[in-house]
mmCIF file as gemmi writes it, N, C-alpha and C atoms, coordinates in Angstrom:
data_model
loop_
_atom_site.group_PDB
_atom_site.id
_atom_site.type_symbol
_atom_site.label_atom_id
_atom_site.label_alt_id
_atom_site.label_comp_id
_atom_site.label_asym_id
_atom_site.label_entity_id
_atom_site.label_seq_id
_atom_site.pdbx_PDB_ins_code
_atom_site.Cartn_x
_atom_site.Cartn_y
_atom_site.Cartn_z
_atom_site.occupancy
_atom_site.B_iso_or_equiv
_atom_site.pdbx_formal_charge
_atom_site.auth_seq_id
_atom_site.auth_asym_id
_atom_site.pdbx_PDB_model_num
ATOM 1 N N . MET Axp A 1 ? 210.987 56.828 114.247 1 0 ? 1 A 1
ATOM 2 C CA . MET Axp A 1 ? 210.552 55.871 115.225 1 0 ? 1 A 1
ATOM 3 C C . MET Axp A 1 ? 209.597 54.91 114.688 1 0 ? 1 A 1
ATOM 4 N N . THR Axp A 2 ? 209.764 53.674 114.913 1 0 ? 2 A 1
ATOM 5 C CA . THR Axp A 2 ? 208.872 52.595 114.465 1 0 ? 2 A 1
ATOM 6 C C . THR Axp A 2 ? 207.611 52.516 115.406 1 0 ? 2 A 1
ATOM 7 N N . PRO Axp A 3 ? 206.548 51.916 114.841 1 0 ? 3 A 1
ATOM 8 C CA . PRO Axp A 3 ? 205.412 51.635 115.772 1 0 ? 3 A 1
ATOM 9 C C . PRO Axp A 3 ? 205.784 50.921 117.01 1 0 ? 3 A 1
ATOM 10 N N . ASP Axp A 4 ? 206.669 49.824 116.804 1 0 ? 4 A 1
ATOM 11 C CA . ASP Axp A 4 ? 207.108 49.084 117.866 1 0 ? 4 A 1
ATOM 12 C C . ASP Axp A 4 ? 207.803 49.942 118.941 1 0 ? 4 A 1
ATOM 13 N N . GLU Axp A 5 ? 208.756 50.735 118.501 1 0 ? 5 A 1
ATOM 14 C CA . GLU Axp A 5 ? 209.405 51.642 119.437 1 0 ? 5 A 1
ATOM 15 C C . GLU Axp A 5 ? 208.472 52.574 120.193 1 0 ? 5 A 1
ATOM 16 N N . PHE Axp A 6 ? 207.491 53.107 119.45 1 0 ? 6 A 1
ATOM 17 C CA . PHE Axp A 6 ? 206.554 54.016 120.021 1 0 ? 6 A 1
ATOM 18 C C . PHE Axp A 6 ? 205.742 53.27 121.146 1 0 ? 6 A 1
ATOM 19 N N . PHE Axp A 7 ? 205.158 52.086 120.891 1 0 ? 7 A 1
ATOM 20 C CA . PHE Axp A 7 ? 204.408 51.389 121.826 1 0 ? 7 A 1
ATOM 21 C C . PHE Axp A 7 ? 205.156 50.937 123.072 1 0 ? 7 A 1
ATOM 22 N N . VAL Axp A 8 ? 206.547 50.64 122.859 1 0 ? 8 A 1
ATOM 23 C CA . VAL Axp A 8 ? 207.322 50.306 123.967 1 0 ? 8 A 1
ATOM 24 C C . VAL Axp A 8 ? 207.478 51.525 124.89 1 0 ? 8 A 1
ATOM 25 N N . LEU Axp A 9 ? 207.625 52.748 124.274 1 0 ? 9 A 1
ATOM 26 C CA . LEU Axp A 9 ? 207.747 53.95 125.066 1 0 ? 9 A 1
ATOM 27 C C . LEU Axp A 9 ? 206.437 54.221 125.751 1 0 ? 9 A 1
ATOM 28 N N . VAL Axp A 10 ? 205.261 53.989 125.231 1 0 ? 10 A 1
ATOM 29 C CA . VAL Axp A 10 ? 204.025 54.176 125.833 1 0 ? 10 A 1
ATOM 30 C C . VAL Axp A 10 ? 203.984 53.242 127.103 1 0 ? 10 A 1
ATOM 31 N N . ASP Axp A 11 ? 204.468 51.982 126.864 1 0 ? 11 A 1
ATOM 32 C CA . ASP Axp A 11 ? 204.443 51.027 128.03 1 0 ? 11 A 1
ATOM 33 C C . ASP Axp A 11 ? 205.389 51.498 129.186 1 0 ? 11 A 1
ATOM 34 N N . ASP Axp A 12 ? 206.537 52.072 128.72 1 0 ? 12 A 1
ATOM 35 C CA . ASP Axp A 12 ? 207.511 52.588 129.71 1 0 ? 12 A 1
ATOM 36 C C . ASP Axp A 12 ? 206.837 53.757 130.465 1 0 ? 12 A 1
ATOM 37 N N . ALA Axp A 13 ? 206.059 54.595 129.9 1 0 ? 13 A 1
ATOM 38 C CA . ALA Axp A 13 ? 205.485 55.788 130.431 1 0 ? 13 A 1
ATOM 39 C C . ALA Axp A 13 ? 204.245 55.441 131.212 1 0 ? 13 A 1
ATOM 40 N N . ALA Axp A 14 ? 203.417 54.549 130.652 1 0 ? 14 A 1
ATOM 41 C CA . ALA Axp A 14 ? 202.133 54.37 131.384 1 0 ? 14 A 1
ATOM 42 C C . ALA Axp A 14 ? 201.689 52.781 131.292 1 0 ? 14 A 1
ATOM 43 N N . PRO Axp A 15 ? 202.51 51.956 132.066 1 0 ? 15 A 1
ATOM 44 C CA . PRO Axp A 15 ? 202.256 50.604 132.029 1 0 ? 15 A 1
ATOM 45 C C . PRO Axp A 15 ? 200.884 50.154 132.531 1 0 ? 15 A 1
ATOM 46 N N . ALA Axp A 16 ? 200.296 50.972 133.417 1 0 ? 16 A 1
ATOM 47 C CA . ALA Axp A 16 ? 198.864 50.631 133.915 1 0 ? 16 A 1
ATOM 48 C C . ALA Axp A 16 ? 197.884 50.839 132.825 1 0 ? 16 A 1
ATOM 49 N N . VAL Axp A 17 ? 198.069 51.794 131.938 1 0 ? 17 A 1
ATOM 50 C CA . VAL Axp A 17 ? 197.252 51.992 130.855 1 0 ? 17 A 1
ATOM 51 C C . VAL Axp A 17 ? 197.279 50.833 129.789 1 0 ? 17 A 1
ATOM 52 N N . VAL Axp A 18 ? 198.554 50.468 129.536 1 0 ? 18 A 1
ATOM 53 C CA . VAL Axp A 18 ? 198.753 49.416 128.6 1 0 ? 18 A 1
ATOM 54 C C . VAL Axp A 18 ? 198.157 48.063 129.111 1 0 ? 18 A 1
ATOM 55 N N . ARG Axp A 19 ? 198.327 47.825 130.456 1 0 ? 19 A 1
ATOM 56 C CA . ARG Axp A 19 ? 197.747 46.633 131.041 1 0 ? 19 A 1
ATOM 57 C C . ARG Axp A 19 ? 196.216 46.714 130.949 1 0 ? 19 A 1
ATOM 58 N N . ALA Axp A 20 ? 195.59 47.849 131.253 1 0 ? 20 A 1
ATOM 59 C CA . ALA Axp A 20 ? 194.203 47.93 131.108 1 0 ? 20 A 1
ATOM 60 C C . ALA Axp A 20 ? 193.724 47.684 129.701 1 0 ? 20 A 1
ATOM 61 N N . VAL Axp A 21 ? 194.311 48.252 128.78 1 0 ? 21 A 1
ATOM 62 C CA . VAL Axp A 21 ? 193.963 48.097 127.32 1 0 ? 21 A 1
ATOM 63 C C . VAL Axp A 21 ? 194.256 46.547 126.856 1 0 ? 21 A 1
ATOM 64 N N . THR Axp A 22 ? 195.271 46.062 127.396 1 0 ? 22 A 1
ATOM 65 C CA . THR Axp A 22 ? 195.595 44.579 127.18 1 0 ? 22 A 1
ATOM 66 C C . THR Axp A 22 ? 194.493 43.691 127.637 1 0 ? 22 A 1
ATOM 67 N N . CYS Axp A 23 ? 193.932 44.01 128.776 1 0 ? 23 A 1
ATOM 68 C CA . CYS Axp A 23 ? 192.852 43.264 129.409 1 0 ? 23 A 1
ATOM 69 C C . CYS Axp A 23 ? 191.551 43.48 128.61 1 0 ? 23 A 1
ATOM 70 N N . GLU Axp A 24 ? 191.249 44.648 128.125 1 0 ? 24 A 1
ATOM 71 C CA . GLU Axp A 24 ? 190.126 44.952 127.282 1 0 ? 24 A 1
ATOM 72 C C . GLU Axp A 24 ? 190.25 44.285 125.931 1 0 ? 24 A 1
ATOM 73 N N . GLN Axp A 25 ? 191.428 44.34 125.311 1 0 ? 25 A 1
ATOM 74 C CA . GLN Axp A 25 ? 191.544 43.662 124.029 1 0 ? 25 A 1
ATOM 75 C C . GLN Axp A 25 ? 191.497 42.117 124.136 1 0 ? 25 A 1
ATOM 76 N N . ARG Axp A 26 ? 192.057 41.551 125.219 1 0 ? 26 A 1
ATOM 77 C CA . ARG Axp A 26 ? 191.929 40.105 125.409 1 0 ? 26 A 1
ATOM 78 C C . ARG Axp A 26 ? 190.459 39.786 125.561 1 0 ? 26 A 1
ATOM 79 N N . ASP Axp A 27 ? 189.705 40.507 126.315 1 0 ? 27 A 1
ATOM 80 C CA . ASP Axp A 27 ? 188.277 40.164 126.545 1 0 ? 27 A 1
ATOM 81 C C . ASP Axp A 27 ? 187.554 40.353 125.225 1 0 ? 27 A 1
ATOM 82 N N . TYR Axp A 28 ? 187.821 41.354 124.555 1 0 ? 28 A 1
ATOM 83 C CA . TYR Axp A 28 ? 187.155 41.659 123.236 1 0 ? 28 A 1
ATOM 84 C C . TYR Axp A 28 ? 187.282 40.47 122.215 1 0 ? 28 A 1
ATOM 85 N N . TRP Axp A 29 ? 188.572 40.1 122.076 1 0 ? 29 A 1
ATOM 86 C CA . TRP Axp A 29 ? 188.881 39.071 121.109 1 0 ? 29 A 1
ATOM 87 C C . TRP Axp A 29 ? 188.389 37.69 121.425 1 0 ? 29 A 1
ATOM 88 N N . VAL Axp A 30 ? 188.454 37.411 122.785 1 0 ? 30 A 1
ATOM 89 C CA . VAL Axp A 30 ? 187.808 36.148 123.273 1 0 ? 30 A 1
ATOM 90 C C . VAL Axp A 30 ? 186.389 36.059 123.012 1 0 ? 30 A 1
ATOM 91 N N . SER Axp A 31 ? 185.711 37.176 123.177 1 0 ? 31 A 1
ATOM 92 C CA . SER Axp A 31 ? 184.285 37.249 123.048 1 0 ? 31 A 1
ATOM 93 C C . SER Axp A 31 ? 183.858 37.148 121.528 1 0 ? 31 A 1
ATOM 94 N N . ARG Axp A 32 ? 184.798 37.588 120.658 1 0 ? 32 A 1
ATOM 95 C CA . ARG Axp A 32 ? 184.435 37.426 119.188 1 0 ? 32 A 1
ATOM 96 C C . ARG Axp A 32 ? 184.881 36.19 118.559 1 0 ? 32 A 1
ATOM 97 N N . THR Axp A 33 ? 186.082 35.726 118.987 1 0 ? 33 A 1
ATOM 98 C CA . THR Axp A 33 ? 186.671 34.525 118.3 1 0 ? 33 A 1
ATOM 99 C C . THR Axp A 33 ? 186.944 33.245 119.166 1 0 ? 33 A 1
ATOM 100 N N . ASN Axp A 34 ? 186.673 33.486 120.466 1 0 ? 34 A 1
ATOM 101 C CA . ASN Axp A 34 ? 186.833 32.462 121.484 1 0 ? 34 A 1
ATOM 102 C C . ASN Axp A 34 ? 188.39 32.241 121.707 1 0 ? 34 A 1
ATOM 103 N N . GLU Axp A 35 ? 189.258 33.076 121.219 1 0 ? 35 A 1
ATOM 104 C CA . GLU Axp A 35 ? 190.655 33.004 121.485 1 0 ? 35 A 1
ATOM 105 C C . GLU Axp A 35 ? 191.245 34.412 121.299 1 0 ? 35 A 1
ATOM 106 N N . ALA Axp A 36 ? 192.378 34.641 121.898 1 0 ? 36 A 1
ATOM 107 C CA . ALA Axp A 36 ? 192.962 35.966 121.795 1 0 ? 36 A 1
ATOM 108 C C . ALA Axp A 36 ? 194.526 35.832 121.761 1 0 ? 36 A 1
ATOM 109 N N . ASP Axp A 37 ? 195.098 35.779 120.64 1 0 ? 37 A 1
ATOM 110 C CA . ASP Axp A 37 ? 196.555 35.743 120.521 1 0 ? 37 A 1
ATOM 111 C C . ASP Axp A 37 ? 197.047 37.079 120.189 1 0 ? 37 A 1
ATOM 112 N N . LEU Axp A 38 ? 196.911 37.97 121.16 1 0 ? 38 A 1
ATOM 113 C CA . LEU Axp A 38 ? 197.341 39.376 120.906 1 0 ? 38 A 1
ATOM 114 C C . LEU Axp A 38 ? 198.756 39.437 120.604 1 0 ? 38 A 1
ATOM 115 N N . CYS Axp A 39 ? 199.647 38.649 121.136 1 0 ? 39 A 1
ATOM 116 C CA . CYS Axp A 39 ? 201.058 38.77 120.75 1 0 ? 39 A 1
ATOM 117 C C . CYS Axp A 39 ? 201.387 38.242 119.413 1 0 ? 39 A 1
ATOM 118 N N . ALA Axp A 40 ? 200.712 37.366 118.876 1 0 ? 40 A 1
ATOM 119 C CA . ALA Axp A 40 ? 200.864 36.872 117.457 1 0 ? 40 A 1
ATOM 120 C C . ALA Axp A 40 ? 200.462 38.064 116.63 1 0 ? 40 A 1
ATOM 121 N N . MET Axp A 41 ? 199.339 38.677 116.919 1 0 ? 41 A 1
ATOM 122 C CA . MET Axp A 41 ? 198.834 39.816 116.093 1 0 ? 41 A 1
ATOM 123 C C . MET Axp A 41 ? 199.859 40.918 116.023 1 0 ? 41 A 1
ATOM 124 N N . LEU Axp A 42 ? 200.445 41.205 117.243 1 0 ? 42 A 1
ATOM 125 C CA . LEU Axp A 42 ? 201.415 42.3 117.29 1 0 ? 42 A 1
ATOM 126 C C . LEU Axp A 42 ? 202.716 41.957 116.61 1 0 ? 42 A 1
ATOM 127 N N . ARG Axp A 43 ? 203.201 40.627 116.671 1 0 ? 43 A 1
ATOM 128 C CA . ARG Axp A 43 ? 204.373 40.282 115.938 1 0 ? 43 A 1
ATOM 129 C C . ARG Axp A 43 ? 204.09 40.361 114.516 1 0 ? 43 A 1
ATOM 130 N N . GLY Axp A 44 ? 202.952 39.967 114.004 1 0 ? 44 A 1
ATOM 131 C CA . GLY Axp A 44 ? 202.497 40.137 112.623 1 0 ? 44 A 1
ATOM 132 C C . GLY Axp A 44 ? 202.454 41.489 112.16 1 0 ? 44 A 1
ATOM 133 N N . ALA Axp A 45 ? 202.277 42.474 113.053 1 0 ? 45 A 1
ATOM 134 C CA . ALA Axp A 45 ? 202.183 43.921 112.681 1 0 ? 45 A 1
ATOM 135 C C . ALA Axp A 45 ? 203.534 44.519 112.925 1 0 ? 45 A 1
ATOM 136 N N . SER Axp A 46 ? 204.658 43.76 113.102 1 0 ? 46 A 1
ATOM 137 C CA . SER Axp A 46 ? 206.022 44.185 113.135 1 0 ? 46 A 1
ATOM 138 C C . SER Axp A 46 ? 206.293 44.995 114.468 1 0 ? 46 A 1
ATOM 139 N N . CYS Axp A 47 ? 205.63 44.443 115.562 1 0 ? 47 A 1
ATOM 140 C CA . CYS Axp A 47 ? 205.892 45.019 116.89 1 0 ? 47 A 1
ATOM 141 C C . CYS Axp A 47 ? 206.217 43.9 117.852 1 0 ? 47 A 1
ATOM 142 N N . PRO Axp A 48 ? 207.465 43.246 117.595 1 0 ? 48 A 1
ATOM 143 C CA . PRO Axp A 48 ? 207.825 42.126 118.403 1 0 ? 48 A 1
ATOM 144 C C . PRO Axp A 48 ? 208.222 42.575 119.87 1 0 ? 48 A 1
ATOM 145 N N . GLU Axp A 49 ? 208.825 43.677 120.046 1 0 ? 49 A 1
ATOM 146 C CA . GLU Axp A 49 ? 209.156 44.103 121.488 1 0 ? 49 A 1
ATOM 147 C C . GLU Axp A 49 ? 207.907 44.404 122.25 1 0 ? 49 A 1
ATOM 148 N N . PHE Axp A 50 ? 206.969 45.124 121.617 1 0 ? 50 A 1
ATOM 149 C CA . PHE Axp A 50 ? 205.725 45.434 122.341 1 0 ? 50 A 1
ATOM 150 C C . PHE Axp A 50 ? 205.022 44.132 122.597 1 0 ? 50 A 1
ATOM 151 N N . ALA Axp A 51 ? 205.073 43.189 121.75 1 0 ? 51 A 1
ATOM 152 C CA . ALA Axp A 51 ? 204.401 41.87 121.945 1 0 ? 51 A 1
ATOM 153 C C . ALA Axp A 51 ? 204.94 41.22 123.214 1 0 ? 51 A 1
ATOM 154 N N . LYS Axp A 52 ? 206.267 41.403 123.464 1 0 ? 52 A 1
ATOM 155 C CA . LYS Axp A 52 ? 206.825 40.833 124.755 1 0 ? 52 A 1
ATOM 156 C C . LYS Axp A 52 ? 206.289 41.584 125.909 1 0 ? 52 A 1
ATOM 157 N N . ARG Axp A 53 ? 206.046 42.815 125.842 1 0 ? 53 A 1
ATOM 158 C CA . ARG Axp A 53 ? 205.491 43.646 126.901 1 0 ? 53 A 1
ATOM 159 C C . ARG Axp A 53 ? 204.024 43.201 127.144 1 0 ? 53 A 1
ATOM 160 N N . VAL Axp A 54 ? 203.318 43.012 126.136 1 0 ? 54 A 1
ATOM 161 C CA . VAL Axp A 54 ? 201.828 42.639 126.282 1 0 ? 54 A 1
ATOM 162 C C . VAL Axp A 54 ? 201.886 41.215 126.927 1 0 ? 54 A 1
ATOM 163 N N . LEU Axp A 55 ? 202.752 40.292 126.519 1 0 ? 55 A 1
ATOM 164 C CA . LEU Axp A 55 ? 202.871 39.035 127.021 1 0 ? 55 A 1
ATOM 165 C C . LEU Axp A 55 ? 203.068 39.02 128.549 1 0 ? 55 A 1
ATOM 166 N N . HIS Axp A 56 ? 203.896 39.941 128.961 1 0 ? 56 A 1
ATOM 167 C CA . HIS Axp A 56 ? 204.189 40.2 130.361 1 0 ? 56 A 1
ATOM 168 C C . HIS Axp A 56 ? 202.92 40.681 131.129 1 0 ? 56 A 1
ATOM 169 N N . HIS Axp A 57 ? 202.246 41.567 130.455 1 0 ? 57 A 1
ATOM 170 C CA . HIS Axp A 57 ? 200.882 41.985 131.122 1 0 ? 57 A 1
ATOM 171 C C . HIS Axp A 57 ? 199.944 40.915 131.135 1 0 ? 57 A 1
ATOM 172 N N . LEU Axp A 58 ? 199.814 40.117 130.157 1 0 ? 58 A 1
ATOM 173 C CA . LEU Axp A 58 ? 198.88 38.973 130.093 1 0 ? 58 A 1
ATOM 174 C C . LEU Axp A 58 ? 199.223 37.931 131.339 1 0 ? 58 A 1
ATOM 175 N N . HIS Axp A 59 ? 200.564 37.718 131.383 1 0 ? 59 A 1
ATOM 176 C CA . HIS Axp A 59 ? 200.954 36.866 132.508 1 0 ? 59 A 1
ATOM 177 C C . HIS Axp A 59 ? 200.671 37.402 133.862 1 0 ? 59 A 1
ATOM 178 N N . SER Axp A 60 ? 200.826 38.79 133.974 1 0 ? 60 A 1
ATOM 179 C CA . SER Axp A 60 ? 200.524 39.451 135.275 1 0 ? 60 A 1
ATOM 180 C C . SER Axp A 60 ? 199.014 39.348 135.624 1 0 ? 60 A 1
ATOM 181 N N . LEU Axp A 61 ? 198.281 39.637 134.57 1 0 ? 61 A 1
ATOM 182 C CA . LEU Axp A 61 ? 196.835 39.544 134.739 1 0 ? 61 A 1
ATOM 183 C C . LEU Axp A 61 ? 196.342 38.114 135.158 1 0 ? 61 A 1
ATOM 184 N N . ALA Axp A 62 ? 197.046 37.095 134.678 1 0 ? 62 A 1
ATOM 185 C CA . ALA Axp A 62 ? 196.696 35.725 134.99 1 0 ? 62 A 1
ATOM 186 C C . ALA Axp A 62 ? 197.368 35.322 136.314 1 0 ? 62 A 1
ATOM 187 N N . GLY Axp A 63 ? 198.159 36.13 136.959 1 0 ? 63 A 1
ATOM 188 C CA . GLY Axp A 63 ? 198.766 35.851 138.225 1 0 ? 63 A 1
ATOM 189 C C . GLY Axp A 63 ? 199.986 34.988 137.976 1 0 ? 63 A 1
ATOM 190 N N . ILE Axp A 64 ? 200.668 35.021 136.844 1 0 ? 64 A 1
ATOM 191 C CA . ILE Axp A 64 ? 201.806 34.266 136.534 1 0 ? 64 A 1
ATOM 192 C C . ILE Axp A 64 ? 203.011 35.208 136.482 1 0 ? 64 A 1
ATOM 193 N N . HIS Axp A 65 ? 204.081 34.731 137.139 1 0 ? 65 A 1
ATOM 194 C CA . HIS Axp A 65 ? 205.358 35.477 136.978 1 0 ? 65 A 1
ATOM 195 C C . HIS Axp A 65 ? 206.383 34.53 136.43 1 0 ? 65 A 1
ATOM 196 N N . ILE Axp A 66 ? 206.971 34.96 135.351 1 0 ? 66 A 1
ATOM 197 C CA . ILE Axp A 66 ? 208.051 34.204 134.691 1 0 ? 66 A 1
ATOM 198 C C . ILE Axp A 66 ? 209.481 34.854 134.885 1 0 ? 66 A 1
ATOM 199 N N . SER Axp A 67 ? 210.386 34.209 135.408 1 0 ? 67 A 1
ATOM 200 C CA . SER Axp A 67 ? 211.671 34.771 135.609 1 0 ? 67 A 1
ATOM 201 C C . SER Axp A 67 ? 212.297 35.236 134.26 1 0 ? 67 A 1
ATOM 202 N N . GLY Axp A 68 ? 212.79 36.436 134.397 1 0 ? 68 A 1
ATOM 203 C CA . GLY Axp A 68 ? 213.425 37.02 133.234 1 0 ? 68 A 1
ATOM 204 C C . GLY Axp A 68 ? 212.521 38.068 132.532 1 0 ? 68 A 1
ATOM 205 N N . GLU Axp A 69 ? 211.241 38.008 132.831 1 0 ? 69 A 1
ATOM 206 C CA . GLU Axp A 69 ? 210.298 39.097 132.27 1 0 ? 69 A 1
ATOM 207 C C . GLU Axp A 69 ? 210.543 40.325 132.933 1 0 ? 69 A 1
ATOM 208 N N . PRO Axp A 70 ? 210.243 41.462 132.325 1 0 ? 70 A 1
ATOM 209 C CA . PRO Axp A 70 ? 210.356 42.83 132.955 1 0 ? 70 A 1
ATOM 210 C C . PRO Axp A 70 ? 209.472 42.913 134.21 1 0 ? 70 A 1
């Protein structure tokens, strides 16, 4: 199992936890660097499918719904 597959399974099993951690990580990186491109970091770490899940959580946190997202 790849890290990407593992994190997708975690999101399947506990999406509320992934959403909470996504929020914490976004806030942490914004406070340190004034920006937070979590999805780019995940894609760079060979986790493209999980990056899509995180993007969905970020959109949800911002109150944005994009057609076709999970």
